[in-house]
Amino acid sequence: MTKTERITWLDETRIETEIAATAAGADKLRVREILDKAATLGGLSEDDVAVLCAVTDPDLAAELFHTAETVKTEIYGPRIVLFAPLYFSNICLNECVYCAFRRSNKELDRKILTMEEIEAETAALIDQGHKRLLLIGGEAFPKTGFQYLIDAIEHIYSVKRGRGEIRRINVNVAPLETDEFRRLKATGIGTYQLFQETYNRKVYEQMHPSGAKADFDWRVSVMDRAMAAGIDDVGIGPLFGLHDWRFEVLATMQHIAHLEDAFGVGPHTISVPRMEPAFGSDVSMAPPYAVSDFDFRKIIAILRIAVPYTGIILSTRENPEMRREAFRLGVSQISGGSRTNPGGYATPVEEQAAQFTRGDHRPLDEVVRDIAASGCVPSFCTACYRMGRTGADFMDLAKPGLIREMCGPNALSSFMEYMLDYGSEETCAAGEQAVAAEVATMEPKIARYSQTMMRKVREGKRDVYR
């Protein structure tokens, strides 16, 4: 696909019609039929999702949230996967009006990390206890061009700190050519992630007036190129606050349907970033379509039951209270101890160079302790990508529930590794209780696997997985 070819799978007229058809509110009987359907773990249609987006009645919303919690527990159990973003640069050639990194923002302190600085950032993340990270930056590479990204990945994987290392790198960078995606895959990355920001063409043009990102079709077709190049796992999502959240959710459903039709499998993850204040951006201070906490909970719950086998990611944009609620409603991955400015881990400074304002400023250990205390299991597992359980192969295991036989034990062994090597006394106390509670709920065979793997970790072995 060239940069000028218009994609055909996005039907904005249909979305607007669906929203208009439910303007009077959601019919209770219809909503409950949809929730019953969702409870079978088979997912929902775009029409179903349109109905759920219209739910405003508190009692119906409570039923929606309960269904989402049930679906999440059935498929994912109590696991919450942790990662951190590593920003390699805040230099950008685009003019996204809501972003601190935009080219015209002269007040931002600009920086692009050297390979030595990337290694220092990696070391700082490893010392926190992280095992996976998201490599991310503005749309501009130094003179070495795309090779900079390839080199950065190699340097990150090379860093060892005692028993610690980064075992999986996910990547969020500007749209690439198919050949570049092939090179990216060869480095051993996990998921390629990119946000469409908004699926509404008119709003997109207003929010991205110049730079390569102004090309709507080049961006919205990026996952086709990534998957055609052999990257099995991709991550999508809009930026909630640029346009009507109902439109964005329904357009996300169309994007998912397109990927399933074209490649046999949809996205591995969906992110749900909500617009937060960004240094030097008036638009970010007053989002055009600000999303209330109530509607944000609905977004998470609807996506969880609509695409039950797709991971949902929540960043540190949200405060600890909302993140805690999101665990229950369907979020399966979160960032922890994050910084959104290049160099922010090795040399913590005021975030004058950050992309957006964080809502959760807690260090990783406190985040981990909070997860464990809430009845969930923090997971640092990276096994699926190294065992080849990606794309359609992952879904073949996930849909019949077989993936839990791997994910449950892997979560516990990776969490045990964190507690022994990095956890504070308070976190270890909460963690041991969470581990015992989880083992008690497992089938005997899975519990034995888990106990054997954790025993190996206690005896000194690391990176124990199945």
mmCIF file of C-alpha atoms in Angstrom, residues 140-455:
data_model
loop_
_atom_site.group_PDB
_atom_site.id
_atom_site.type_symbol
_atom_site.label_atom_id
_atom_site.label_comp_id
_atom_site.label_asym_id
_atom_site.label_seq_id
_atom_site.Cartn_x
_atom_site.Cartn_y
_atom_site.Cartn_z
ATOM 1 C CA ALA A 140 12.829 11.354 14.074
ATOM 2 C CA PHE A 141 15.996 9.270 14.067
ATOM 3 C CA PRO A 142 19.570 10.640 14.088
ATOM 4 C CA LYS A 143 21.845 10.498 11.039
ATOM 5 C CA THR A 144 22.024 6.701 11.131
ATOM 6 C CA GLY A 145 18.276 6.592 10.410
ATOM 7 C CA PHE A 146 16.350 3.385 11.004
ATOM 8 C CA GLN A 147 19.588 1.597 11.922
ATOM 9 C CA TYR A 148 19.528 3.606 15.169
ATOM 10 C CA LEU A 149 16.470 1.613 16.276
ATOM 11 C CA ILE A 150 18.089 -1.705 15.359
ATOM 12 C CA ASP A 151 21.229 -0.748 17.286
ATOM 13 C CA ALA A 152 19.206 0.400 20.300
ATOM 14 C CA ILE A 153 17.433 -2.952 20.544
ATOM 15 C CA GLU A 154 20.752 -4.809 20.344
ATOM 16 C CA HIS A 155 22.217 -2.646 23.117
ATOM 17 C CA ILE A 156 19.185 -3.120 25.377
ATOM 18 C CA TYR A 157 19.308 -6.894 25.080
ATOM 19 C CA SER A 158 23.061 -6.852 25.794
ATOM 20 C CA VAL A 159 22.735 -5.268 29.254
ATOM 21 C CA LYS A 160 23.072 -7.667 32.207
ATOM 22 C CA ARG A 161 22.864 -6.585 35.847
ATOM 23 C CA GLY A 162 23.615 -9.405 38.260
ATOM 24 C CA ARG A 163 20.701 -11.774 37.736
ATOM 25 C CA GLY A 164 18.669 -9.174 35.890
ATOM 26 C CA GLU A 165 18.114 -8.548 32.192
ATOM 27 C CA ILE A 166 15.482 -7.342 29.759
ATOM 28 C CA ARG A 167 13.883 -10.409 28.196
ATOM 29 C CA ARG A 168 11.407 -8.772 25.888
ATOM 30 C CA ILE A 169 11.294 -5.468 24.021
ATOM 31 C CA ASN A 170 8.080 -4.160 22.531
ATOM 32 C CA VAL A 171 8.362 -1.243 20.119
ATOM 33 C CA ASN A 172 6.231 1.850 19.526
ATOM 34 C CA VAL A 173 7.682 3.900 16.683
ATOM 35 C CA ALA A 174 6.304 5.773 13.683
ATOM 36 C CA PRO A 175 4.941 3.749 10.727
ATOM 37 C CA LEU A 176 7.564 1.798 8.824
ATOM 38 C CA GLU A 177 7.919 0.269 5.373
ATOM 39 C CA THR A 178 7.368 -3.502 5.082
ATOM 40 C CA ASP A 179 11.102 -4.180 4.589
ATOM 41 C CA GLU A 180 11.885 -2.184 7.719
ATOM 42 C CA PHE A 181 9.377 -4.272 9.661
ATOM 43 C CA ARG A 182 11.192 -7.414 8.478
ATOM 44 C CA ARG A 183 14.423 -6.039 9.888
ATOM 45 C CA LEU A 184 12.652 -5.093 13.108
ATOM 46 C CA LYS A 185 11.258 -8.598 13.507
ATOM 47 C CA ALA A 186 14.720 -10.082 13.040
ATOM 48 C CA THR A 187 15.942 -8.262 16.163
ATOM 49 C CA GLY A 188 13.696 -10.421 18.369
ATOM 50 C CA ILE A 189 11.078 -7.886 19.438
ATOM 51 C CA GLY A 190 7.752 -8.870 20.938
ATOM 52 C CA THR A 191 4.805 -6.655 19.978
ATOM 53 C CA TYR A 192 4.815 -3.738 17.551
ATOM 54 C CA GLN A 193 2.485 -1.096 18.931
ATOM 55 C CA LEU A 194 1.154 2.129 17.441
ATOM 56 C CA PHE A 195 -1.866 4.271 18.231
ATOM 57 C CA GLN A 196 -4.110 5.684 15.544
ATOM 58 C CA GLU A 197 -4.953 8.564 17.923
ATOM 59 C CA THR A 198 -8.350 9.075 16.228
ATOM 60 C CA TYR A 199 -10.110 7.133 13.481
ATOM 61 C CA ASN A 200 -12.142 10.169 12.404
ATOM 62 C CA ARG A 201 -10.495 11.562 9.276
ATOM 63 C CA LYS A 202 -11.622 15.147 9.742
ATOM 64 C CA VAL A 203 -10.537 15.310 13.363
ATOM 65 C CA TYR A 204 -7.289 13.551 12.479
ATOM 66 C CA GLU A 205 -6.475 16.239 9.915
ATOM 67 C CA GLN A 206 -7.183 18.980 12.453
ATOM 68 C CA MET A 207 -5.009 17.390 15.112
ATOM 69 C CA HIS A 208 -2.098 16.513 12.778
ATOM 70 C CA PRO A 209 -1.714 19.495 10.434
ATOM 71 C CA SER A 210 1.826 18.721 9.229
ATOM 72 C CA GLY A 211 4.611 16.165 9.212
ATOM 73 C CA ALA A 212 4.585 12.562 8.017
ATOM 74 C CA LYS A 213 1.917 11.749 10.564
ATOM 75 C CA ALA A 214 -0.539 13.972 8.680
ATOM 76 C CA ASP A 215 -1.073 11.064 6.248
ATOM 77 C CA PHE A 216 -4.068 9.281 7.791
ATOM 78 C CA ASP A 217 -4.007 6.268 5.479
ATOM 79 C CA TRP A 218 -0.281 5.620 5.890
ATOM 80 C CA ARG A 219 -0.746 5.437 9.648
ATOM 81 C CA VAL A 220 -3.998 3.492 9.781
ATOM 82 C CA SER A 221 -2.591 0.839 7.425
ATOM 83 C CA VAL A 222 0.617 0.329 9.434
ATOM 84 C CA MET A 223 -0.477 -2.936 11.034
ATOM 85 C CA ASP A 224 -1.074 -4.452 7.586
ATOM 86 C CA ARG A 225 2.569 -3.829 6.738
ATOM 87 C CA ALA A 226 3.779 -5.092 10.115
ATOM 88 C CA MET A 227 1.800 -8.323 9.904
ATOM 89 C CA ALA A 228 2.681 -8.832 6.237
ATOM 90 C CA ALA A 229 6.320 -8.636 7.328
ATOM 91 C CA GLY A 230 5.796 -11.465 9.793
ATOM 92 C CA ILE A 231 5.254 -9.582 13.056
ATOM 93 C CA ASP A 232 2.583 -11.769 14.654
ATOM 94 C CA ASP A 233 1.625 -9.541 17.579
ATOM 95 C CA VAL A 234 0.541 -5.946 17.107
ATOM 96 C CA GLY A 235 -0.998 -3.441 19.489
ATOM 97 C CA ILE A 236 -3.535 -0.764 18.563
ATOM 98 C CA GLY A 237 -5.629 1.904 20.263
ATOM 99 C CA PRO A 238 -6.986 5.439 19.954
ATOM 100 C CA LEU A 239 -6.153 8.387 22.185
ATOM 101 C CA PHE A 240 -9.387 8.988 24.052
ATOM 102 C CA GLY A 241 -10.280 12.670 24.235
ATOM 103 C CA LEU A 242 -9.696 13.745 20.638
ATOM 104 C CA HIS A 243 -13.142 12.648 19.440
ATOM 105 C CA ASP A 244 -16.323 10.955 20.692
ATOM 106 C CA TRP A 245 -15.174 7.843 22.585
ATOM 107 C CA ARG A 246 -18.087 5.820 21.171
ATOM 108 C CA PHE A 247 -16.855 6.500 17.633
ATOM 109 C CA GLU A 248 -13.329 5.442 18.578
ATOM 110 C CA VAL A 249 -14.453 2.197 20.202
ATOM 111 C CA LEU A 250 -16.587 1.239 17.205
ATOM 112 C CA ALA A 251 -13.799 2.162 14.776
ATOM 113 C CA THR A 252 -11.429 0.023 16.837
ATOM 114 C CA MET A 253 -13.849 -2.857 16.364
ATOM 115 C CA GLN A 254 -13.725 -2.298 12.587
ATOM 116 C CA HIS A 255 -9.936 -2.265 12.691
ATOM 117 C CA ILE A 256 -9.937 -5.545 14.597
ATOM 118 C CA ALA A 257 -12.365 -7.108 12.107
ATOM 119 C CA HIS A 258 -10.154 -5.997 9.214
ATOM 120 C CA LEU A 259 -7.026 -7.579 10.707
ATOM 121 C CA GLU A 260 -8.907 -10.794 11.440
ATOM 122 C CA ASP A 261 -10.202 -10.932 7.862
ATOM 123 C CA ALA A 262 -6.819 -10.120 6.323
ATOM 124 C CA PHE A 263 -4.471 -12.090 8.585
ATOM 125 C CA GLY A 264 -6.638 -14.537 10.519
ATOM 126 C CA VAL A 265 -5.933 -12.889 13.867
ATOM 127 C CA GLY A 266 -6.622 -9.515 15.429
ATOM 128 C CA PRO A 267 -4.368 -7.361 17.610
ATOM 129 C CA HIS A 268 -2.534 -8.883 20.555
ATOM 130 C CA THR A 269 -3.234 -5.808 22.684
ATOM 131 C CA ILE A 270 -5.440 -2.726 22.796
ATOM 132 C CA SER A 271 -4.290 0.316 24.748
ATOM 133 C CA VAL A 272 -6.707 2.775 26.318
ATOM 134 C CA PRO A 273 -4.761 6.019 26.828
ATOM 135 C CA ARG A 274 -6.829 8.962 27.993
ATOM 136 C CA MET A 275 -5.551 12.425 27.112
ATOM 137 C CA GLU A 276 -3.550 14.070 29.899
ATOM 138 C CA PRO A 277 -1.955 17.533 30.102
ATOM 139 C CA ALA A 278 1.186 17.871 27.972
ATOM 140 C CA PHE A 279 3.749 20.621 28.430
ATOM 141 C CA GLY A 280 3.081 23.482 26.021
ATOM 142 C CA SER A 281 -0.175 22.100 24.571
ATOM 143 C CA ASP A 282 -3.396 24.037 25.143
ATOM 144 C CA VAL A 283 -5.450 21.279 23.500
ATOM 145 C CA SER A 284 -4.275 18.718 26.038
ATOM 146 C CA MET A 285 -5.299 20.991 28.907
ATOM 147 C CA ALA A 286 -8.916 20.951 27.708
ATOM 148 C CA PRO A 287 -9.508 17.819 25.577
ATOM 149 C CA PRO A 288 -12.117 18.352 22.836
ATOM 150 C CA TYR A 289 -13.998 15.241 23.973
ATOM 151 C CA ALA A 290 -12.938 14.708 27.576
ATOM 152 C CA VAL A 291 -13.820 11.213 28.815
ATOM 153 C CA SER A 292 -15.411 10.975 32.263
ATOM 154 C CA ASP A 293 -14.311 8.324 34.750
ATOM 155 C CA PHE A 294 -17.679 6.588 34.345
ATOM 156 C CA ASP A 295 -17.318 6.409 30.555
ATOM 157 C CA PHE A 296 -13.698 5.351 30.879
ATOM 158 C CA ARG A 297 -14.743 2.384 33.006
ATOM 159 C CA LYS A 298 -17.292 1.514 30.320
ATOM 160 C CA ILE A 299 -14.634 1.656 27.605
ATOM 161 C CA ILE A 300 -12.481 -0.865 29.444
ATOM 162 C CA ALA A 301 -15.405 -3.151 30.285
ATOM 163 C CA ILE A 302 -16.841 -3.081 26.758
ATOM 164 C CA LEU A 303 -13.507 -3.858 25.130
ATOM 165 C CA ARG A 304 -12.855 -6.660 27.599
ATOM 166 C CA ILE A 305 -16.044 -8.536 26.735
ATOM 167 C CA ALA A 306 -16.011 -7.601 23.025
ATOM 168 C CA VAL A 307 -12.527 -9.031 22.373
ATOM 169 C CA PRO A 308 -11.989 -11.278 25.395
ATOM 170 C CA TYR A 309 -8.667 -12.784 24.285
ATOM 171 C CA THR A 310 -6.967 -9.479 23.539
ATOM 172 C CA GLY A 311 -4.794 -7.891 26.230
ATOM 173 C CA ILE A 312 -5.801 -4.436 27.456
ATOM 174 C CA ILE A 313 -3.002 -2.044 28.453
ATOM 175 C CA LEU A 314 -3.246 0.874 30.885
ATOM 176 C CA SER A 315 -0.395 3.344 31.346
ATOM 177 C CA THR A 316 0.627 5.647 34.185
ATOM 178 C CA ARG A 317 -1.576 8.350 32.675
ATOM 179 C CA GLU A 318 -4.179 7.123 35.164
ATOM 180 C CA ASN A 319 -3.981 7.552 38.936
ATOM 181 C CA PRO A 320 -3.597 4.591 41.313
ATOM 182 C CA GLU A 321 -7.298 4.482 42.181
ATOM 183 C CA MET A 322 -8.416 4.217 38.555
ATOM 184 C CA ARG A 323 -5.714 1.664 37.802
ATOM 185 C CA ARG A 324 -6.920 -0.457 40.706
ATOM 186 C CA GLU A 325 -10.482 -0.391 39.365
ATOM 187 C CA ALA A 326 -9.227 -1.161 35.867
ATOM 188 C CA PHE A 327 -7.666 -4.443 37.031
ATOM 189 C CA ARG A 328 -11.113 -5.672 37.917
ATOM 190 C CA LEU A 329 -12.798 -4.395 34.754
ATOM 191 C CA GLY A 330 -10.443 -5.976 32.270
ATOM 192 C CA VAL A 331 -6.972 -4.446 32.104
ATOM 193 C CA SER A 332 -4.301 -7.137 31.898
ATOM 194 C CA GLN A 333 -1.097 -5.099 31.458
ATOM 195 C CA ILE A 334 0.162 -1.907 33.088
ATOM 196 C CA SER A 335 3.303 0.160 33.135
ATOM 197 C CA GLY A 336 4.962 0.758 36.479
ATOM 198 C CA GLY A 337 7.613 3.130 37.800
ATOM 199 C CA SER A 338 7.454 4.929 34.450
ATOM 200 C CA ARG A 339 9.153 8.044 33.127
ATOM 201 C CA THR A 340 8.061 9.627 29.848
ATOM 202 C CA ASN A 341 11.170 11.691 29.150
ATOM 203 C CA PRO A 342 14.367 10.395 27.526
ATOM 204 C CA GLY A 343 16.992 9.677 30.162
ATOM 205 C CA GLY A 344 14.479 9.867 32.995
ATOM 206 C CA TYR A 345 15.457 6.611 34.713
ATOM 207 C CA ALA A 346 19.217 6.936 34.937
ATOM 208 C CA THR A 347 19.069 10.672 35.675
ATOM 209 C CA PRO A 348 15.725 11.535 37.291
ATOM 210 C CA VAL A 349 14.904 15.204 36.743
ATOM 211 C CA GLU A 350 11.851 17.403 36.524
ATOM 212 C CA GLU A 351 9.857 16.180 33.542
ATOM 213 C CA GLN A 352 10.280 19.269 31.401
ATOM 214 C CA ALA A 353 11.073 16.908 28.537
ATOM 215 C CA ALA A 354 8.166 14.486 29.102
ATOM 216 C CA GLN A 355 5.476 13.605 26.577
ATOM 217 C CA PHE A 356 2.567 13.937 29.022
ATOM 218 C CA THR A 357 1.759 14.296 32.712
ATOM 219 C CA ARG A 358 1.666 11.044 34.645
ATOM 220 C CA GLY A 359 -1.140 10.208 37.055
ATOM 221 C CA ASP A 360 0.801 7.496 38.874
ATOM 222 C CA HIS A 361 4.197 8.548 40.215
ATOM 223 C CA ARG A 362 4.830 5.536 42.442
ATOM 224 C CA PRO A 363 8.029 3.483 42.149
ATOM 225 C CA LEU A 364 7.704 -0.026 40.738
ATOM 226 C CA ASP A 365 7.970 -1.743 44.118
ATOM 227 C CA GLU A 366 4.992 0.197 45.446
ATOM 228 C CA VAL A 367 2.981 -0.583 42.322
ATOM 229 C CA VAL A 368 3.810 -4.287 42.664
ATOM 230 C CA ARG A 369 2.829 -4.263 46.335
ATOM 231 C CA ASP A 370 -0.479 -2.567 45.528
ATOM 232 C CA ILE A 371 -1.267 -5.174 42.850
ATOM 233 C CA ALA A 372 -0.564 -8.024 45.262
ATOM 234 C CA ALA A 373 -2.535 -6.395 48.079
ATOM 235 C CA SER A 374 -5.527 -5.977 45.760
ATOM 236 C CA GLY A 375 -5.735 -9.743 45.234
ATOM 237 C CA CYS A 376 -3.950 -9.856 41.883
ATOM 238 C CA VAL A 377 -0.653 -11.460 40.877
ATOM 239 C CA PRO A 378 2.055 -9.200 39.404
ATOM 240 C CA SER A 379 3.649 -10.943 36.424
ATOM 241 C CA PHE A 380 6.991 -10.302 34.733
ATOM 242 C CA CYS A 381 6.584 -13.271 32.394
ATOM 243 C CA THR A 382 7.960 -13.086 28.845
ATOM 244 C CA ALA A 383 7.612 -16.777 27.974
ATOM 245 C CA CYS A 384 5.119 -16.727 25.108
ATOM 246 C CA TYR A 385 7.378 -14.770 22.776
ATOM 247 C CA ARG A 386 10.330 -17.074 23.360
ATOM 248 C CA MET A 387 8.193 -20.221 23.073
ATOM 249 C CA GLY A 388 6.589 -19.141 19.805
ATOM 250 C CA ARG A 389 3.139 -18.660 21.326
ATOM 251 C CA THR A 390 2.296 -15.605 19.235
ATOM 252 C CA GLY A 391 -0.356 -14.525 16.750
ATOM 253 C CA ALA A 392 -2.768 -17.267 15.741
ATOM 254 C CA ASP A 393 -0.831 -19.856 17.775
ATOM 255 C CA PHE A 394 -1.474 -17.846 20.929
ATOM 256 C CA MET A 395 -5.176 -17.562 20.120
ATOM 257 C CA ASP A 396 -5.407 -21.317 19.480
ATOM 258 C CA LEU A 397 -4.285 -21.847 23.074
ATOM 259 C CA ALA A 398 -6.155 -18.917 24.584
ATOM 260 C CA LYS A 399 -9.648 -19.599 23.281
ATOM 261 C CA PRO A 400 -10.021 -23.110 24.750
ATOM 262 C CA GLY A 401 -8.451 -21.859 27.993
ATOM 263 C CA LEU A 402 -5.212 -23.836 27.614
ATOM 264 C CA ILE A 403 -2.994 -20.751 27.889
ATOM 265 C CA ARG A 404 -3.782 -20.493 31.598
ATOM 266 C CA GLU A 405 -1.845 -23.712 32.162
ATOM 267 C CA MET A 406 1.265 -21.777 31.110
ATOM 268 C CA CYS A 407 0.445 -18.239 32.196
ATOM 269 C CA GLY A 408 -0.508 -19.019 35.790
ATOM 270 C CA PRO A 409 2.713 -20.868 36.723
ATOM 271 C CA ASN A 410 4.846 -18.451 34.671
ATOM 272 C CA ALA A 411 3.339 -15.459 36.462
ATOM 273 C CA LEU A 412 4.070 -16.961 39.863
ATOM 274 C CA SER A 413 7.653 -17.962 39.059
ATOM 275 C CA SER A 414 8.453 -14.538 37.561
ATOM 276 C CA PHE A 415 6.859 -12.795 40.540
ATOM 277 C CA MET A 416 8.855 -14.979 42.935
ATOM 278 C CA GLU A 417 11.994 -13.956 41.058
ATOM 279 C CA TYR A 418 11.067 -10.288 41.508
ATOM 280 C CA MET A 419 10.414 -10.690 45.221
ATOM 281 C CA LEU A 420 13.693 -12.485 45.899
ATOM 282 C CA ASP A 421 15.866 -10.132 43.844
ATOM 283 C CA TYR A 422 14.183 -6.728 44.130
ATOM 284 C CA GLY A 423 11.163 -6.731 46.453
ATOM 285 C CA SER A 424 11.004 -4.765 49.689
ATOM 286 C CA GLU A 425 10.072 -6.536 52.900
ATOM 287 C CA GLU A 426 6.545 -5.100 52.739
ATOM 288 C CA THR A 427 6.089 -6.117 49.103
ATOM 289 C CA CYS A 428 7.350 -9.633 49.772
ATOM 290 C CA ALA A 429 4.885 -10.037 52.638
ATOM 291 C CA ALA A 430 1.960 -8.985 50.449
ATOM 292 C CA GLY A 431 3.334 -11.053 47.578
ATOM 293 C CA GLU A 432 3.631 -14.283 49.538
ATOM 294 C CA GLN A 433 -0.008 -13.946 50.560
ATOM 295 C CA ALA A 434 -1.046 -13.336 46.962
ATOM 296 C CA VAL A 435 0.968 -16.338 45.751
ATOM 297 C CA ALA A 436 -0.528 -18.651 48.386
ATOM 298 C CA ALA A 437 -4.046 -17.478 47.556
ATOM 299 C CA GLU A 438 -3.519 -18.063 43.832
ATOM 300 C CA VAL A 439 -2.010 -21.535 44.254
ATOM 301 C CA ALA A 440 -4.992 -22.485 46.418
ATOM 302 C CA THR A 441 -7.376 -21.738 43.532
ATOM 303 C CA MET A 442 -5.453 -23.732 40.906
ATOM 304 C CA GLU A 443 -6.221 -27.190 39.655
ATOM 305 C CA PRO A 444 -3.910 -29.705 41.375
ATOM 306 C CA LYS A 445 -1.783 -30.312 38.257
ATOM 307 C CA ILE A 446 -1.265 -26.599 37.621
ATOM 308 C CA ALA A 447 -0.552 -25.981 41.297
ATOM 309 C CA ARG A 448 2.182 -28.639 41.207
ATOM 310 C CA TYR A 449 3.760 -27.034 38.148
ATOM 311 C CA SER A 450 3.700 -23.677 39.917
ATOM 312 C CA GLN A 451 5.189 -24.952 43.163
ATOM 313 C CA THR A 452 7.965 -26.804 41.315
ATOM 314 C CA MET A 453 8.859 -23.719 39.291
ATOM 315 C CA MET A 454 8.852 -21.438 42.339
ATOM 316 C CA ARG A 455 11.012 -23.905 44.243
#
